[in-house]
Short mmCIF file of C-alpha atoms in Angstrom, two decimals:
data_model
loop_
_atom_site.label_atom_id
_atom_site.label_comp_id
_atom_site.label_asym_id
_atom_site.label_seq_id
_atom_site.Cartn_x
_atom_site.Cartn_y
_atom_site.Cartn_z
CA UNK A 1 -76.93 199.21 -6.74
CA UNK A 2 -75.12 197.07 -4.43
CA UNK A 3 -72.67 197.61 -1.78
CA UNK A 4 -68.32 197.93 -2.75
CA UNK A 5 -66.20 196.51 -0.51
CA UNK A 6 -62.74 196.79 -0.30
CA UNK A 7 -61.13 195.25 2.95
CA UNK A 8 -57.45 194.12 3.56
CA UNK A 9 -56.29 191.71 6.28
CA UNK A 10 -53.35 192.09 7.63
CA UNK A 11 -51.72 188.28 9.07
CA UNK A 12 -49.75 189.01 12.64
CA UNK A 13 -47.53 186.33 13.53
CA UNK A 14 -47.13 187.89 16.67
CA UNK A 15 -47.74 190.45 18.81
CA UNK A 16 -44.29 192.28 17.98
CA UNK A 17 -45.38 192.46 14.72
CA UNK A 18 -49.12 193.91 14.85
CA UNK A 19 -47.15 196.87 16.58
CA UNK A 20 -44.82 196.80 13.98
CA UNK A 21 -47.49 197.24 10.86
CA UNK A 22 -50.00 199.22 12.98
CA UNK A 23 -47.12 202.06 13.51
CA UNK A 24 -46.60 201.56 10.10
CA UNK A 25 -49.93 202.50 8.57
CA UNK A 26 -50.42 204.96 11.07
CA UNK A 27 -47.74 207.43 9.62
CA UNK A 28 -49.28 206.84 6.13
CA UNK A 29 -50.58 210.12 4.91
CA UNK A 30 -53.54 208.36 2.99
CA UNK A 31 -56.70 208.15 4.70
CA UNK A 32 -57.39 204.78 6.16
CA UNK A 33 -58.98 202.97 9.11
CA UNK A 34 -57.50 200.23 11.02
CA UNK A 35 -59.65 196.99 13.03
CA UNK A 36 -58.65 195.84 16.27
CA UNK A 37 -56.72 192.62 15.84
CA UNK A 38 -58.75 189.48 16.11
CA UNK A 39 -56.94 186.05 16.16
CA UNK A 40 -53.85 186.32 13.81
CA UNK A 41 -55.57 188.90 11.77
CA UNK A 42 -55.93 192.67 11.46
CA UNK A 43 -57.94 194.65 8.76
CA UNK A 44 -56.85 198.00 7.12
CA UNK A 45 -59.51 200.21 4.78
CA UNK A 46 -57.92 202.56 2.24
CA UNK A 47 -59.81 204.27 -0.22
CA UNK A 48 -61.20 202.25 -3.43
CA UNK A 49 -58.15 201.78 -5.98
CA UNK A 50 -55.15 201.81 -3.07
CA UNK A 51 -53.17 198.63 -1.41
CA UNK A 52 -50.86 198.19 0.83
CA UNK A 53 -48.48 198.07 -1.79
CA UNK A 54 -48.73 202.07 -1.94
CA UNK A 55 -47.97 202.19 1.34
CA UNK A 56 -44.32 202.37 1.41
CA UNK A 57 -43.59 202.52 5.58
CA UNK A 58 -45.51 198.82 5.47
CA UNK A 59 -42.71 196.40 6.26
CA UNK A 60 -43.46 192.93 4.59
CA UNK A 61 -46.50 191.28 5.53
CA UNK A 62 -48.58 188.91 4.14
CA UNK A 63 -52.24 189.92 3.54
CA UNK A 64 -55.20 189.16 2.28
CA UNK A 65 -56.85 191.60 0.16
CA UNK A 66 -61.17 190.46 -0.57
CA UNK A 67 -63.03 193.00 -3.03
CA UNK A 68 -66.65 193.54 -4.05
CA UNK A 69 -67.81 195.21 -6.99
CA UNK A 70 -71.50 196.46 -7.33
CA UNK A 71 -72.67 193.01 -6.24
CA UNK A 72 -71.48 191.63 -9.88
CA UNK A 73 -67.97 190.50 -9.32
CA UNK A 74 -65.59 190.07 -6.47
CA UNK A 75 -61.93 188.91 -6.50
CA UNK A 76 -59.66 187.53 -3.37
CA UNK A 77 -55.47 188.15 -3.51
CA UNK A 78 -53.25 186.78 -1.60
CA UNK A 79 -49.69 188.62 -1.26
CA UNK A 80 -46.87 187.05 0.62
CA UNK A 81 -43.56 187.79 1.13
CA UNK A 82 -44.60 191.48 -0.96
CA UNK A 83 -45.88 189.57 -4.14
CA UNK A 84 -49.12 188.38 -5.42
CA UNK A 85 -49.36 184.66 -4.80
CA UNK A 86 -53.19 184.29 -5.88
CA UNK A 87 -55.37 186.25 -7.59
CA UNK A 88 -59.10 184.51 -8.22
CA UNK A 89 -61.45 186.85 -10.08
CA UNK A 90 -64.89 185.92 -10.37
CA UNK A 91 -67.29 188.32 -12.36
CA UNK A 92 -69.87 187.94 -15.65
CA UNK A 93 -67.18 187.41 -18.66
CA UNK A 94 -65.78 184.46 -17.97
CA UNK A 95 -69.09 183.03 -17.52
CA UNK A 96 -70.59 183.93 -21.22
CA UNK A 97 -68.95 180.80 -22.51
CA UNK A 98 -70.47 177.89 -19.79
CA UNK A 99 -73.99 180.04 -19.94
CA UNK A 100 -74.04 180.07 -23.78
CA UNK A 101 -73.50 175.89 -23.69
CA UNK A 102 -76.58 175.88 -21.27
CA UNK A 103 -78.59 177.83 -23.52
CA UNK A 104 -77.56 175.77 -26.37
CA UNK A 105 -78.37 172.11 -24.56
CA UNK A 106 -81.91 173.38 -23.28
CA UNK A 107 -82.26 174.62 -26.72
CA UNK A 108 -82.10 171.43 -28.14
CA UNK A 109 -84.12 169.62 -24.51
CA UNK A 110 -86.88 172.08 -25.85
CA UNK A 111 -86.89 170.70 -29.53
CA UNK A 112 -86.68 166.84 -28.55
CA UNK A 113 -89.66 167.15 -26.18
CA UNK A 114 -92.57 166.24 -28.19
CA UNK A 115 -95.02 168.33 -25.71
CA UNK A 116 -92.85 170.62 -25.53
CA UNK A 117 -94.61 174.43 -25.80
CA UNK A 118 -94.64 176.50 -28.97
CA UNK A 119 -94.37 180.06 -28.85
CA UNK A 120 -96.58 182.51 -30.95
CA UNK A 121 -95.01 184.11 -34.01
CA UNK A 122 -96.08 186.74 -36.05
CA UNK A 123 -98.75 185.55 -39.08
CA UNK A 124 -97.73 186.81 -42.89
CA UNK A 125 -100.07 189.58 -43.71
CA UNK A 126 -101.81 188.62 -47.07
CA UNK A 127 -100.22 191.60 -48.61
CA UNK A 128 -96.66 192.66 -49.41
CA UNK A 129 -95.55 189.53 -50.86
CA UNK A 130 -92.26 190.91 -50.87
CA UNK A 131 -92.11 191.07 -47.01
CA UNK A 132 -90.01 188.50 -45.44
CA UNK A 133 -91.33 185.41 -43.82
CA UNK A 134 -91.55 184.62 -40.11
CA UNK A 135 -89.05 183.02 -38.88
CA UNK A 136 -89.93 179.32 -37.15
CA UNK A 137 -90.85 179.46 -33.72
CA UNK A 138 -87.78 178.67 -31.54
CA UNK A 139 -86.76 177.91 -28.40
CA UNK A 140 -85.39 182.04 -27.77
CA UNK A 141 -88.44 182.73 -28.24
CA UNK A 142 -90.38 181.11 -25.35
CA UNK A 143 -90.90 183.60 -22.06
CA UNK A 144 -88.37 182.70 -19.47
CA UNK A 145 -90.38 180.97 -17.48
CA UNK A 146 -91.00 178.26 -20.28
CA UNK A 147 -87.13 178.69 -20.83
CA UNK A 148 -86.43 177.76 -17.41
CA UNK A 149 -87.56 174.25 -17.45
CA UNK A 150 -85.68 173.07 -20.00
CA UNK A 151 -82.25 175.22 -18.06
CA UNK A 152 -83.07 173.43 -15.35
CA UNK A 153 -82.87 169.33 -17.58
CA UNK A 154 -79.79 170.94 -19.11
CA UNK A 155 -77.68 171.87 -15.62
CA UNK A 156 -79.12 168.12 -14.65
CA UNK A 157 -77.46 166.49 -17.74
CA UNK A 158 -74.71 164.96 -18.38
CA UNK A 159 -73.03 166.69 -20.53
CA UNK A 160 -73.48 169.93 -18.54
CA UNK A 161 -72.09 168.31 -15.46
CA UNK A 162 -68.48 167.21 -18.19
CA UNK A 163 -69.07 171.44 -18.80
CA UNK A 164 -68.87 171.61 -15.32
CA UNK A 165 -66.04 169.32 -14.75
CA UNK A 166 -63.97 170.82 -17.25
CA UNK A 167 -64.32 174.34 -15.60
CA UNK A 168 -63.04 173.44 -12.44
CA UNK A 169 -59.83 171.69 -14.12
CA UNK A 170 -59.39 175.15 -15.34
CA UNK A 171 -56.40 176.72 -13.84
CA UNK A 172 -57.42 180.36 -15.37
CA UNK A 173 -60.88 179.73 -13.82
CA UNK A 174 -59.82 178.21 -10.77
CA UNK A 175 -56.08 179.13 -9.50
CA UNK A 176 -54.38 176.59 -7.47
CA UNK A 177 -54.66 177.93 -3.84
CA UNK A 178 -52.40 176.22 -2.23
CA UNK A 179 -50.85 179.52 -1.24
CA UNK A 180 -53.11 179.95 1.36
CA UNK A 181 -51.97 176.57 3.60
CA UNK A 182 -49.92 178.07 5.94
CA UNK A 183 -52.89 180.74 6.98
CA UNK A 184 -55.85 178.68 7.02
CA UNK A 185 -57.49 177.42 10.45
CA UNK A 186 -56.42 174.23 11.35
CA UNK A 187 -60.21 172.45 10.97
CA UNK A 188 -59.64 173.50 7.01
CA UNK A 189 -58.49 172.27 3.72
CA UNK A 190 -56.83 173.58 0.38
CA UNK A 191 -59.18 171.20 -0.94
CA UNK A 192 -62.16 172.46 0.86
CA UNK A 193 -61.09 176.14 -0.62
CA UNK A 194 -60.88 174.47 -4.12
CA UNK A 195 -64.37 173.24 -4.35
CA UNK A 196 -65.74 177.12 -2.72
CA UNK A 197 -63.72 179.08 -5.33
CA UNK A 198 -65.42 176.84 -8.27
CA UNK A 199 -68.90 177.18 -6.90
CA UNK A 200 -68.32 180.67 -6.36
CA UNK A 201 -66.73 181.05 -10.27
CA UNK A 202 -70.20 179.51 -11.19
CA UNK A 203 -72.54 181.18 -9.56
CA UNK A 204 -74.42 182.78 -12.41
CA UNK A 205 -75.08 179.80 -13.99
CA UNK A 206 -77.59 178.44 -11.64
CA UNK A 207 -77.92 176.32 -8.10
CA UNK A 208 -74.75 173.86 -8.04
CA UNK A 209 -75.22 170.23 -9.07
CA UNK A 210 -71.97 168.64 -7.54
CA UNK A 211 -72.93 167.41 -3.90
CA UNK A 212 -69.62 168.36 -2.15
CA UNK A 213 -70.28 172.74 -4.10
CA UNK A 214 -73.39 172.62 -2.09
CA UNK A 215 -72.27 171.32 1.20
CA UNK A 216 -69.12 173.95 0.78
CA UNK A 217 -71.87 176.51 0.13
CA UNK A 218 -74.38 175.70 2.88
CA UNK A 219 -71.52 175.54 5.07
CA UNK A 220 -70.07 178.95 4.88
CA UNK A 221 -72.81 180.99 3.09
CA UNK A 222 -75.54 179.30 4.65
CA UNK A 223 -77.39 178.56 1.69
CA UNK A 224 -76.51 176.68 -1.81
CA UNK A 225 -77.40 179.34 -4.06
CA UNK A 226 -76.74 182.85 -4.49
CA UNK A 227 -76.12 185.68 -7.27
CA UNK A 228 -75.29 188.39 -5.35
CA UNK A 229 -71.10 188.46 -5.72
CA UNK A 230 -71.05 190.00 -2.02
CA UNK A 231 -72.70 186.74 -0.54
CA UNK A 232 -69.84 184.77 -1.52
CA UNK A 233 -67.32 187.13 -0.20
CA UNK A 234 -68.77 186.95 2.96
CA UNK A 235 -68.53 183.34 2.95
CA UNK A 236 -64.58 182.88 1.62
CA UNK A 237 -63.96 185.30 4.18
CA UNK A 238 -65.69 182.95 6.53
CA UNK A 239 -63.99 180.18 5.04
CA UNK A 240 -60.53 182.29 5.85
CA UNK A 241 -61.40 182.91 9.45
CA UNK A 242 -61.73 186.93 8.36
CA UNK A 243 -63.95 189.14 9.39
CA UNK A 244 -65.38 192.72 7.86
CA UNK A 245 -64.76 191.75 4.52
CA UNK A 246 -67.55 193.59 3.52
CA UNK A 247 -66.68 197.23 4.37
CA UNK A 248 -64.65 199.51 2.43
CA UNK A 249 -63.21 202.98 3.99
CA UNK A 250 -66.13 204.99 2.58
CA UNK A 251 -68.79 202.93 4.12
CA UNK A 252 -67.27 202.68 7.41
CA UNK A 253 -67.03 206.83 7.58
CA UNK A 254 -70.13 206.79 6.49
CA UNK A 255 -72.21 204.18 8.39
CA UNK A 256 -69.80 204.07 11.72
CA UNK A 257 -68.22 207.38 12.11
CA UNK A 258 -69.33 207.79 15.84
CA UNK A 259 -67.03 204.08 16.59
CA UNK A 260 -63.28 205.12 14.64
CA UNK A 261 -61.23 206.57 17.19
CA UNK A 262 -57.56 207.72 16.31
CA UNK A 263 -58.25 205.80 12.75
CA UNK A 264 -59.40 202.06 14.76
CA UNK A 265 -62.84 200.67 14.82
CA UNK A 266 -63.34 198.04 16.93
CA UNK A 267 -64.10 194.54 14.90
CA UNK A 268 -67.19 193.81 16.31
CA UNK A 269 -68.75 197.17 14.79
CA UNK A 270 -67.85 195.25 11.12
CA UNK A 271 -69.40 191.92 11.80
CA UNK A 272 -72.63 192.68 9.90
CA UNK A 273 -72.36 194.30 6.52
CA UNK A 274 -73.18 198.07 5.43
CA UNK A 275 -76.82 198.52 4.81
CA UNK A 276 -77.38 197.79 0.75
CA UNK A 277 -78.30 201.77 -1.04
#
């Protein structure tokens, strides 16, 4: 099981304004949790399923909302001005299509290699002519370490890497997050953003293969390869210039009661994530 998160940063233009929203949330009857503002940011927990859309004392604000679901999917949304501006969702379905074309090209890798290995199959028994006959040995039925060499020629090829391509030209895959300009640090690129959203909408299919995915990964995950969902939260948040992304309001009452006082937590206490259960 792996961890939820559900953290929503607040953007403060100004001091004025972080008043403003904190007195705000503060007279909300739900249950919440507020950070200590940290550059232009501060973070508000509600419980799982709530936003700061159901908080109607919240004057307009633009936030950043980053979820994590059971280490399988995650999504990032960006409201400004009170609407959604970007949503990116990145979980297992929209995957099934590029993972099924992999299959399929180490499939045929696997029957063009003339060493390649043979799996066992069932022999006839002499009786019961009327049984049917085993099917030809094929490439599903290798163990998955045999499978893996040949997944690992296909995500090499060509034509996986024109797969590839094609799924980062797509705008349901990839949004256009040009939204975000205006609240990005200043050493930081829409671009840049791009190419992390489309390595982080592949993840499941395998280390990246495009050189400028794995320095965006190595950069702000620290590594070019993960399949844990809450990895790559961590590093868009990085990427953001967020912090605590990966706390939720449960986990903070239950892993750092003893440091909310009068509903803030100090940011610091969120810098490393809730231990995994």
């Amino acid at each position: 099981m792996g961890i939820y998160a559900h953290s929503t940063h607040l953007f403060l233009p100004d001091k004025d304004h972080g008043r403003l929203l904190a007195g705000a949330l503060f007279k909300s009857p739900h249950s919440l949790v507020l950070s200590t503002p940290y550059g232009n940011w501060i973070n508000v927990y509600l419980q799982m399923g709530l936003s700061c859309k159901d908080i109607p004392q919240l004057p307009t604000t633009t936030h950043i909302e980053l979820n994590c679901y059971n280490s399988e999917g995650l999504d990032v949304r960006l409201y400004a001005r009170d609407r959604l501006a970007f949503l990116f969702e990145s979980g297992c379905n929209e995957l099934a299509e590029q993972e099924d074309q992999l299959m399929e090209l180490a499939a045929q890798l696997w029957q063009l290699d003339p060493g390649r290995p043979i799996p066992e199959v069932p022999t006839r028994p002499e009786s019961g002519d009327d049984l049917p006959a085993p099917s030809e040995p094929s490439f599903w039925d290798l163990t998955p370490a045999q499978q893996e060499e040949y997944l690992a020629q296909a995500r090499r090829s060509g034509e996986f890497q024109e797969v590839l391509r094609r799924s980062t030209d797509s705008e349901d895959l990839v949004p256009d997050p040009e939204a975000f300009g205006p609240y990005l640090p200043a050493d930081r690129t829409i671009d840049e953003f791009r190419v992390l959203l489309a390595a982080t909408s592949r993840r499941l299919l395998g280390p990246p293969i495009m050189g400028s995915e794995v320095a965006a990964l190595q950069r702000w995950m620290g590594t070019d390869h993960s399949t844990r969902a809450e990895d790559y939260v961590a590093a868009i948040a990085s990427f953001l210039g967020v912090r605590g992304a990966l706390w939720s309001l449960e986990s903070i009452q239950e892993h750092r009661a003893e440091q909310i006082n009068r509903r803030i937590i100090p940011i610091d206490q969120l810098d490393q994530p809730p231990p995994r259960t």
